Short mmCIF file of N, CA and C in Angstrom, two decimals:
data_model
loop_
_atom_site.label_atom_id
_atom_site.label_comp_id
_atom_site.label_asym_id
_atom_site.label_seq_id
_atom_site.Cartn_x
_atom_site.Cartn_y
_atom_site.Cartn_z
N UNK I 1 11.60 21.69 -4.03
CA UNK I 1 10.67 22.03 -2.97
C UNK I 1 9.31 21.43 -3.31
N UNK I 2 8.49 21.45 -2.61
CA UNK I 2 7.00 20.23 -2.63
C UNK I 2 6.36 21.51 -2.83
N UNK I 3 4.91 20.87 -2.53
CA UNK I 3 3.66 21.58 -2.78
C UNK I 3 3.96 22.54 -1.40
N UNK I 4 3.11 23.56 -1.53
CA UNK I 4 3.45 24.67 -0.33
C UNK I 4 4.18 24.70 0.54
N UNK I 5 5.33 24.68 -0.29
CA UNK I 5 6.32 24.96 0.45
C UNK I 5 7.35 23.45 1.29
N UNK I 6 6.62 23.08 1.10
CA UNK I 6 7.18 21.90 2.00
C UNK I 6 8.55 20.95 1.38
N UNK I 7 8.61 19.76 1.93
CA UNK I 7 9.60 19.24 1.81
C UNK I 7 9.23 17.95 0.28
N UNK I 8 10.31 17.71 -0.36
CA UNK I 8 10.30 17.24 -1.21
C UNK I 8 10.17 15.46 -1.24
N UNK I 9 10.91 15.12 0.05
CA UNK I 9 10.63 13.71 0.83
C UNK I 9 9.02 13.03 0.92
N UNK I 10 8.61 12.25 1.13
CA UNK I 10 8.08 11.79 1.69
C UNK I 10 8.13 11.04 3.10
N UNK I 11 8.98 11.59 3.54
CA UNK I 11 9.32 11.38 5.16
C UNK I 11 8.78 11.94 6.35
N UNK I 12 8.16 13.18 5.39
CA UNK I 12 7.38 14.05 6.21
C UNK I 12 5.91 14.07 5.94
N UNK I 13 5.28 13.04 5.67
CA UNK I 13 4.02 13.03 5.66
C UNK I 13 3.40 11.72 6.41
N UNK I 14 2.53 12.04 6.33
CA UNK I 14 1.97 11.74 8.02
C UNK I 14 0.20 11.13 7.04
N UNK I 15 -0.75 10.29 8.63
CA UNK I 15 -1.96 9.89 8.43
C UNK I 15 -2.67 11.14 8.24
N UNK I 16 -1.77 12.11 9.02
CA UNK I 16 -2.57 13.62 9.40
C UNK I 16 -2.88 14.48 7.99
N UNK I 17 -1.76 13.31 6.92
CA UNK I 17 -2.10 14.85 5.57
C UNK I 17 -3.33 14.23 4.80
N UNK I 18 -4.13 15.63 4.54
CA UNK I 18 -4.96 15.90 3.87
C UNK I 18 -5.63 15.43 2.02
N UNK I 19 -6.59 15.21 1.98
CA UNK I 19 -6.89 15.25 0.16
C UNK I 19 -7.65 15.64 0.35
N UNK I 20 -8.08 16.89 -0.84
CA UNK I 20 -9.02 17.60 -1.29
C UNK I 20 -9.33 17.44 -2.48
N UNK I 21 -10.81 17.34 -2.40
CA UNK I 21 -11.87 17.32 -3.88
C UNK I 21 -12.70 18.85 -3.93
N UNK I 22 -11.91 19.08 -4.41
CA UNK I 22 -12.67 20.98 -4.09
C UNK I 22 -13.65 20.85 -5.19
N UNK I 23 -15.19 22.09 -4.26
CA UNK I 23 -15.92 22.51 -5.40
C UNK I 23 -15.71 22.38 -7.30
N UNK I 24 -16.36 21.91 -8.31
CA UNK I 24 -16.15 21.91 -9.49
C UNK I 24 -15.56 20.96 -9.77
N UNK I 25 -14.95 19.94 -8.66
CA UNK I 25 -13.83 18.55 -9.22
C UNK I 25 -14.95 17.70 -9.30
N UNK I 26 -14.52 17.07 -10.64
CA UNK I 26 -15.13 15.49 -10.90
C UNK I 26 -14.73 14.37 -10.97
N UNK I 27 -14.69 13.85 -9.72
CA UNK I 27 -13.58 12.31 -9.69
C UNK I 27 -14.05 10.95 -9.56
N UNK I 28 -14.22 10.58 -10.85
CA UNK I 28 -14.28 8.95 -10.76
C UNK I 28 -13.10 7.99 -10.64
N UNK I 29 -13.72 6.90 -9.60
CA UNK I 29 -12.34 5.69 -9.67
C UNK I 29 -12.57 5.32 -7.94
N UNK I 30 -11.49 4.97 -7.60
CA UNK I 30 -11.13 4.05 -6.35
C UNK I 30 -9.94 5.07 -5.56
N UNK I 31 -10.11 5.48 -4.35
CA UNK I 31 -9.47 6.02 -3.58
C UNK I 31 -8.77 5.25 -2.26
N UNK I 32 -7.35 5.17 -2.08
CA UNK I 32 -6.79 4.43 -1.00
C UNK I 32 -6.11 5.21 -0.43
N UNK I 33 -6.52 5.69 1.16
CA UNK I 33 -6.04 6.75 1.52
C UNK I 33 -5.65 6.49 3.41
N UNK I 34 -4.72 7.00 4.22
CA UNK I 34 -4.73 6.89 5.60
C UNK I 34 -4.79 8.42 5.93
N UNK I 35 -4.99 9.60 5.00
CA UNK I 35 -4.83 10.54 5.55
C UNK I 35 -6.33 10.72 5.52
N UNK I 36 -6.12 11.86 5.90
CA UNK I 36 -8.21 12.93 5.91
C UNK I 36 -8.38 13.19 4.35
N UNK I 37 -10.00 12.79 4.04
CA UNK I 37 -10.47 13.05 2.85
C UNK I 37 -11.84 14.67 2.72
N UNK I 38 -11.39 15.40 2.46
CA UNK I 38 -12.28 16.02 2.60
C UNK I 38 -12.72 16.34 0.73
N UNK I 39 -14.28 16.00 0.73
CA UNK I 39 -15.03 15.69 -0.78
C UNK I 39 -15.89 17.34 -1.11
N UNK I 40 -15.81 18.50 -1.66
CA UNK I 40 -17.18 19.54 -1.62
C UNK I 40 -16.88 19.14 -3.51
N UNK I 41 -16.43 18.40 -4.07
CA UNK I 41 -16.63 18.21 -5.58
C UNK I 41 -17.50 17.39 -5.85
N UNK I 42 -17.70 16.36 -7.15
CA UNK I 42 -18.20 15.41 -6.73
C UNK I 42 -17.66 14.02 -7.11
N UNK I 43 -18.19 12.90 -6.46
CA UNK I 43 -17.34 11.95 -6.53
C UNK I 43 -17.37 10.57 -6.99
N UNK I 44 -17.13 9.54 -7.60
CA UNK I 44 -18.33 8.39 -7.92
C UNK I 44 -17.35 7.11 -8.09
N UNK I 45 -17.19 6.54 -7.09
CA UNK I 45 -17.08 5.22 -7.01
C UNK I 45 -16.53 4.40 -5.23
N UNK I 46 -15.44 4.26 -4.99
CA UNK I 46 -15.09 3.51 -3.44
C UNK I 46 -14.05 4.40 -2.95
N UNK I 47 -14.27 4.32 -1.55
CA UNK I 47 -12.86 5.21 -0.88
C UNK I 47 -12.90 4.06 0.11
N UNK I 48 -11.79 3.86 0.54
CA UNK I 48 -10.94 3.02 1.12
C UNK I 48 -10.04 4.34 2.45
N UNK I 49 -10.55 4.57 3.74
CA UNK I 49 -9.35 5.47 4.27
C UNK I 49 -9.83 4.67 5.60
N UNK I 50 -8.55 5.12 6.54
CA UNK I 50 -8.43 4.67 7.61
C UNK I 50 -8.86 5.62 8.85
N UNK I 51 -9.31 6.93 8.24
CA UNK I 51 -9.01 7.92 8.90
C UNK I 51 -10.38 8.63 8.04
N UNK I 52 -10.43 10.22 8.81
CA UNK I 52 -11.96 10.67 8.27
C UNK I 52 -12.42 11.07 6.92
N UNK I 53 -13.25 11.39 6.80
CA UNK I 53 -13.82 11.24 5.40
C UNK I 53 -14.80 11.96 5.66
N UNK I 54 -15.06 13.61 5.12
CA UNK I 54 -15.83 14.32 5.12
C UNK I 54 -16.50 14.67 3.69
N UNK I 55 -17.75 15.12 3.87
CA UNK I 55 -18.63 15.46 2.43
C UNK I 55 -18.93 16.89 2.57
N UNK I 56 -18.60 18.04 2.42
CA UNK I 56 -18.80 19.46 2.26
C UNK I 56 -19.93 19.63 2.22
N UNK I 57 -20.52 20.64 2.05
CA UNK I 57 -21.61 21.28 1.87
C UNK I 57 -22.63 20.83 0.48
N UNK I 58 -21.01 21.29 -0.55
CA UNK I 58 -21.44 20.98 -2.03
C UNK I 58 -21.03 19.88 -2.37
N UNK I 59 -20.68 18.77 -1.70
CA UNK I 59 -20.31 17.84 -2.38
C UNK I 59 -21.33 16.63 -2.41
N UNK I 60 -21.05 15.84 -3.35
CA UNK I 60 -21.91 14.62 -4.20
C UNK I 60 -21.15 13.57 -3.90
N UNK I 61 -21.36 12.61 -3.42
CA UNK I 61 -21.06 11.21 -3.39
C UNK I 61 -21.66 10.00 -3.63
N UNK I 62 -21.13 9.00 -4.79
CA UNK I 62 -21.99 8.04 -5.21
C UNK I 62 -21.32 6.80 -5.11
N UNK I 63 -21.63 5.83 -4.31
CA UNK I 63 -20.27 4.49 -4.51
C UNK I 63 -20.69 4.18 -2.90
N UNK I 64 -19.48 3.52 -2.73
CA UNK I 64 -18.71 3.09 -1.31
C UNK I 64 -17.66 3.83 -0.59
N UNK I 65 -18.26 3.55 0.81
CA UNK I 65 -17.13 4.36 1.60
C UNK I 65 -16.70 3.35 2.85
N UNK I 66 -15.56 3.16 3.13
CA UNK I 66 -14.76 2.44 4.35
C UNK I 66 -13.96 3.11 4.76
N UNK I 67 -14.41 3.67 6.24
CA UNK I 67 -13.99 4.40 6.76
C UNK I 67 -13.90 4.34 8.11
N UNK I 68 -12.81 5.22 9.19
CA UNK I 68 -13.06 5.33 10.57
C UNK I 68 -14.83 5.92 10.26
N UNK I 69 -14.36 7.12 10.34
CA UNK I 69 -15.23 8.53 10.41
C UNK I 69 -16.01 8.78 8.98
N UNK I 70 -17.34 8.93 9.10
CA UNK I 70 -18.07 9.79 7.56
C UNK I 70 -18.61 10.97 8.10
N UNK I 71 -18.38 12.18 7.87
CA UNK I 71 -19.06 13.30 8.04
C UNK I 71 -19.61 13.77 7.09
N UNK I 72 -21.32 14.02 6.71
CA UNK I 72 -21.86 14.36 5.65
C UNK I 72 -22.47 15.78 5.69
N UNK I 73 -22.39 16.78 5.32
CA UNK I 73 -23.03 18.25 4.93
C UNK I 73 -23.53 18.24 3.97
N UNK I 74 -23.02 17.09 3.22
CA UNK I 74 -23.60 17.31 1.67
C UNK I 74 -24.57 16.04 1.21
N UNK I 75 -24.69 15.36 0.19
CA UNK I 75 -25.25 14.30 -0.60
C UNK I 75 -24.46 13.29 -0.46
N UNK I 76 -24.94 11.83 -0.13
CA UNK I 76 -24.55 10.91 -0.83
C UNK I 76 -25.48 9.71 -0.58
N UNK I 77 -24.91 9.12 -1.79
CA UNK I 77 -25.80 8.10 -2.39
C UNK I 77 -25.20 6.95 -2.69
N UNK I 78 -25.19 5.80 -1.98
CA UNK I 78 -24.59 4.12 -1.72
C UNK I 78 -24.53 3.41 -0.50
N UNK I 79 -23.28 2.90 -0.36
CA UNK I 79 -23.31 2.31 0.87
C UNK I 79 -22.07 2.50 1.66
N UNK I 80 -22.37 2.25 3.09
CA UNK I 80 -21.16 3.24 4.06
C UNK I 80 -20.97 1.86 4.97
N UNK I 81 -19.76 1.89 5.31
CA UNK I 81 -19.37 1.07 6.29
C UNK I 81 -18.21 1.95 7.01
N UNK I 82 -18.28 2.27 8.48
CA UNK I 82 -18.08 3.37 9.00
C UNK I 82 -17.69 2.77 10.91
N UNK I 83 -16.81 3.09 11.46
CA UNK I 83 -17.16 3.05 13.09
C UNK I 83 -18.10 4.31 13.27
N UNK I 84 -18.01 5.48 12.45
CA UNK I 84 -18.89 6.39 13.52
C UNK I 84 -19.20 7.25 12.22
N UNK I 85 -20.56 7.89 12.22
CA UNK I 85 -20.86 8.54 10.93
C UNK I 85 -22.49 9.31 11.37
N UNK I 86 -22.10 10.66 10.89
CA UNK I 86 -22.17 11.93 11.30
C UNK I 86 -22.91 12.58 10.14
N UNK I 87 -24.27 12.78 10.31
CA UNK I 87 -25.35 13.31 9.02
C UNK I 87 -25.26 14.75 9.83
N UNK I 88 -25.22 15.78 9.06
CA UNK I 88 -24.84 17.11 9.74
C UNK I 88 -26.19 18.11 9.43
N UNK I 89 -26.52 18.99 9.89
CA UNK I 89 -27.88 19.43 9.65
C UNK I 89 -27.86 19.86 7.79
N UNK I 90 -28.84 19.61 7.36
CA UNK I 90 -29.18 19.98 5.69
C UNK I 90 -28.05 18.46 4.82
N UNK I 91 -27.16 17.57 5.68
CA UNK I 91 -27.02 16.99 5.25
C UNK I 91 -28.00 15.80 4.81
N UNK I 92 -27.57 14.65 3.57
CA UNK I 92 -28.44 13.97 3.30
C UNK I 92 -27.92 12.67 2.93
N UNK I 93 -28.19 11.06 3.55
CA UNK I 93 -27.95 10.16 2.92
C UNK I 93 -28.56 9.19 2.76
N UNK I 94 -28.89 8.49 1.51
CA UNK I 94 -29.81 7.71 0.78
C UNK I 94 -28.64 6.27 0.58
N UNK I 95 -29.38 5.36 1.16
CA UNK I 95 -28.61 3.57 0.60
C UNK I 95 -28.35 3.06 2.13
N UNK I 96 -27.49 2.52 2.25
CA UNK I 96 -27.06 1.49 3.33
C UNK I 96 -26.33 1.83 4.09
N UNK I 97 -25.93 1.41 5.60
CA UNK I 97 -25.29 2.04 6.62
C UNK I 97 -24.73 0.72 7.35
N UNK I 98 -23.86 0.74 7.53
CA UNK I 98 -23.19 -0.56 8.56
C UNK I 98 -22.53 0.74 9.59
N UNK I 99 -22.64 0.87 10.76
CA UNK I 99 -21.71 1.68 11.49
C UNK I 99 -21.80 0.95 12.80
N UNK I 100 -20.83 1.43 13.78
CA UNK I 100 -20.74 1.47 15.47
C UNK I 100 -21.56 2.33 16.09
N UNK I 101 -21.55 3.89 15.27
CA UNK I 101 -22.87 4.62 16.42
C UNK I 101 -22.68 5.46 14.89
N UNK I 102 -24.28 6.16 15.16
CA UNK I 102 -24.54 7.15 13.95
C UNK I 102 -25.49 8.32 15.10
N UNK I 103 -25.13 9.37 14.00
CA UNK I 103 -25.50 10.86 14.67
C UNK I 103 -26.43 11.32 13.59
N UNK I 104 -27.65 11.62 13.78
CA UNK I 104 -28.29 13.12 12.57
C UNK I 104 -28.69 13.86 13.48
N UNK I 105 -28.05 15.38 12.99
CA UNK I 105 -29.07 16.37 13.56
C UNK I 105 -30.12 16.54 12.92
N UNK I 106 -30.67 17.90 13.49
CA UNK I 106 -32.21 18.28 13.20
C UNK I 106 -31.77 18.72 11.71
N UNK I 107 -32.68 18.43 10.97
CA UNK I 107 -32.84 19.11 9.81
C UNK I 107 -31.81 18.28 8.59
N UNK I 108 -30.89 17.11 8.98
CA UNK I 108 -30.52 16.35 8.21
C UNK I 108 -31.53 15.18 7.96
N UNK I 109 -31.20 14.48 6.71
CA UNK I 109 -31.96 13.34 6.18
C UNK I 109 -31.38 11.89 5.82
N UNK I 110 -31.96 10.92 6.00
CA UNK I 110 -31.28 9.90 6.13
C UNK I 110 -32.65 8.36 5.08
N UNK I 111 -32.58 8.03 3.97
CA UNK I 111 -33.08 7.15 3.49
C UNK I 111 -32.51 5.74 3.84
N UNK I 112 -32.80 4.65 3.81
CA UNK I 112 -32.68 3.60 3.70
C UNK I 112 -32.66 2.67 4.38
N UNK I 113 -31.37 2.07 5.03
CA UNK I 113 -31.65 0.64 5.60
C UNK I 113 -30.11 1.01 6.90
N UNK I 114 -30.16 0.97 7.99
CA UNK I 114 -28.99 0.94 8.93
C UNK I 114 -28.85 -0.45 9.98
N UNK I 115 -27.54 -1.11 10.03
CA UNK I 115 -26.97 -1.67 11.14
C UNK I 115 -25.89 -1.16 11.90
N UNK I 116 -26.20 -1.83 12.74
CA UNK I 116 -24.83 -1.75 13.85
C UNK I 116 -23.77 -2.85 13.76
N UNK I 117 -22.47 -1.47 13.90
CA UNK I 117 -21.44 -2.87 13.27
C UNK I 117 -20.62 -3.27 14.54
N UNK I 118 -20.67 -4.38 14.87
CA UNK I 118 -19.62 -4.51 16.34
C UNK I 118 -18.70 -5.27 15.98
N UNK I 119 -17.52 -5.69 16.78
CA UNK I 119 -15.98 -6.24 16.50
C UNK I 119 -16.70 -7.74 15.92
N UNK I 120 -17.74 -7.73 15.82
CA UNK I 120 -17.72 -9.22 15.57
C UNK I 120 -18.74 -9.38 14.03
N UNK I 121 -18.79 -8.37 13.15
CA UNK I 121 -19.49 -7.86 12.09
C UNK I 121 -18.41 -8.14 11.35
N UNK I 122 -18.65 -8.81 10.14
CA UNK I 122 -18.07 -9.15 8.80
C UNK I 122 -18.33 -8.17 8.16
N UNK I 123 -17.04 -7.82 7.62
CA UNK I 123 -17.05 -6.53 6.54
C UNK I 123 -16.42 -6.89 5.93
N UNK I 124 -17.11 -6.04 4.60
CA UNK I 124 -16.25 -5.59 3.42
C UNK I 124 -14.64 -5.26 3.36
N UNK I 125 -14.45 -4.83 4.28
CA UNK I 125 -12.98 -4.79 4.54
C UNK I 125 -11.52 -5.74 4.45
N UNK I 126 -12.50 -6.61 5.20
CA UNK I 126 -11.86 -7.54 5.68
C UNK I 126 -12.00 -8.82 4.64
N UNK I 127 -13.07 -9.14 3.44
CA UNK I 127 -13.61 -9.98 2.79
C UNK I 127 -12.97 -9.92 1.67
N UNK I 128 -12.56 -11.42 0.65
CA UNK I 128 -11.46 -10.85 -0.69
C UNK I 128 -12.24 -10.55 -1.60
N UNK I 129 -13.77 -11.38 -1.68
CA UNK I 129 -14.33 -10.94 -2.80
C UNK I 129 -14.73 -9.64 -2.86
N UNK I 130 -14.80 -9.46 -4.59
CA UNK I 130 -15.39 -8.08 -5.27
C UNK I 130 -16.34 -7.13 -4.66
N UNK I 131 -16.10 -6.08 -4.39
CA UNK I 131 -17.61 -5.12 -3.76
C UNK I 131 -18.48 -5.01 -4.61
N UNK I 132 -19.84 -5.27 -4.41
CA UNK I 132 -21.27 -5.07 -5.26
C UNK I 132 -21.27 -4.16 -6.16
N UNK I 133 -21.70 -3.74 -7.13
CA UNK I 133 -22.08 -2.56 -7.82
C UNK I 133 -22.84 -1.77 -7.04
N UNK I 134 -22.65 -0.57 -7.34
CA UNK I 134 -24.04 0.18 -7.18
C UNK I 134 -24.50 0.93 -7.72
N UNK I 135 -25.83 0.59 -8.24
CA UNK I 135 -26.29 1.71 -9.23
C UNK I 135 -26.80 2.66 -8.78
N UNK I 136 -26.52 3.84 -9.81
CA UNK I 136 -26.09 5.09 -9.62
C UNK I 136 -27.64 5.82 -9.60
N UNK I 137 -28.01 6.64 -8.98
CA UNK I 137 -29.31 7.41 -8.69
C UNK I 137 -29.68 8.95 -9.59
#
């Protein structure tokens, strides 16, 4: 039998399943993911998902993110390449922004430098060379 309960296959998992970085986790490295990322630990280096990518309340993020979706409540600190990305009130993000449309509410914060990315924007994604460093804050 799998994790809660479930099935032991991988036949039954889907873009729809979940990863969690819960409160107190400390995860360095490179993440390649099509399911939902949800981060309240903290985190330090590239995520790679096809699909959303949320930052908790308590969570820390330092690196790169390629993503549909970024939803931030929490910290982070690098650079985002995003179709749509979502600073949530008391959320906060410091470094670079490539997106399609961006949202802050009242009372979120936003440092640095933003573009707009349209079908015709060269990305990181799509490019073979190495992603930049980024130093850490």
């Amino acid at each position: 039998m799998g994790f809660f309960g479930g099935s032991d296959t991988t036949d039954d998992m889907s873009s729809d399943a979940s990863t969690i970085v819960t409160h107190g986790t400390i995860f360095k490295g490179e993440l390649k993911l099509s399911g939902q990322l949800f981060i309240d630990g903290e985190f330090d280096g590239q995520i790679y998902s096809s699909n959303k990518v949320t930052i908790g309340k308590n969570g820390i993020v330092r690196g790169e993110v390629f993503a549909e979706t970024l939803i931030v409540q929490g910290k982070y600190f690098g650079t985002v390449e995003v179709d749509h990305l979502q600073i949530l009130s008391e959320g906060y993000v410091q470094g670079s922004i490539l997106a399609m449309d961006m949202v802050i509410e009242p009372y979120a914060m936003f440092e640095g430098d933003s573009r707009k990315k349209t079908k015709n924007t060269e990305t990181n994604k799509i490019k073979s060379e190495p992603l930049k460093k980024i130093e850490h804050i």
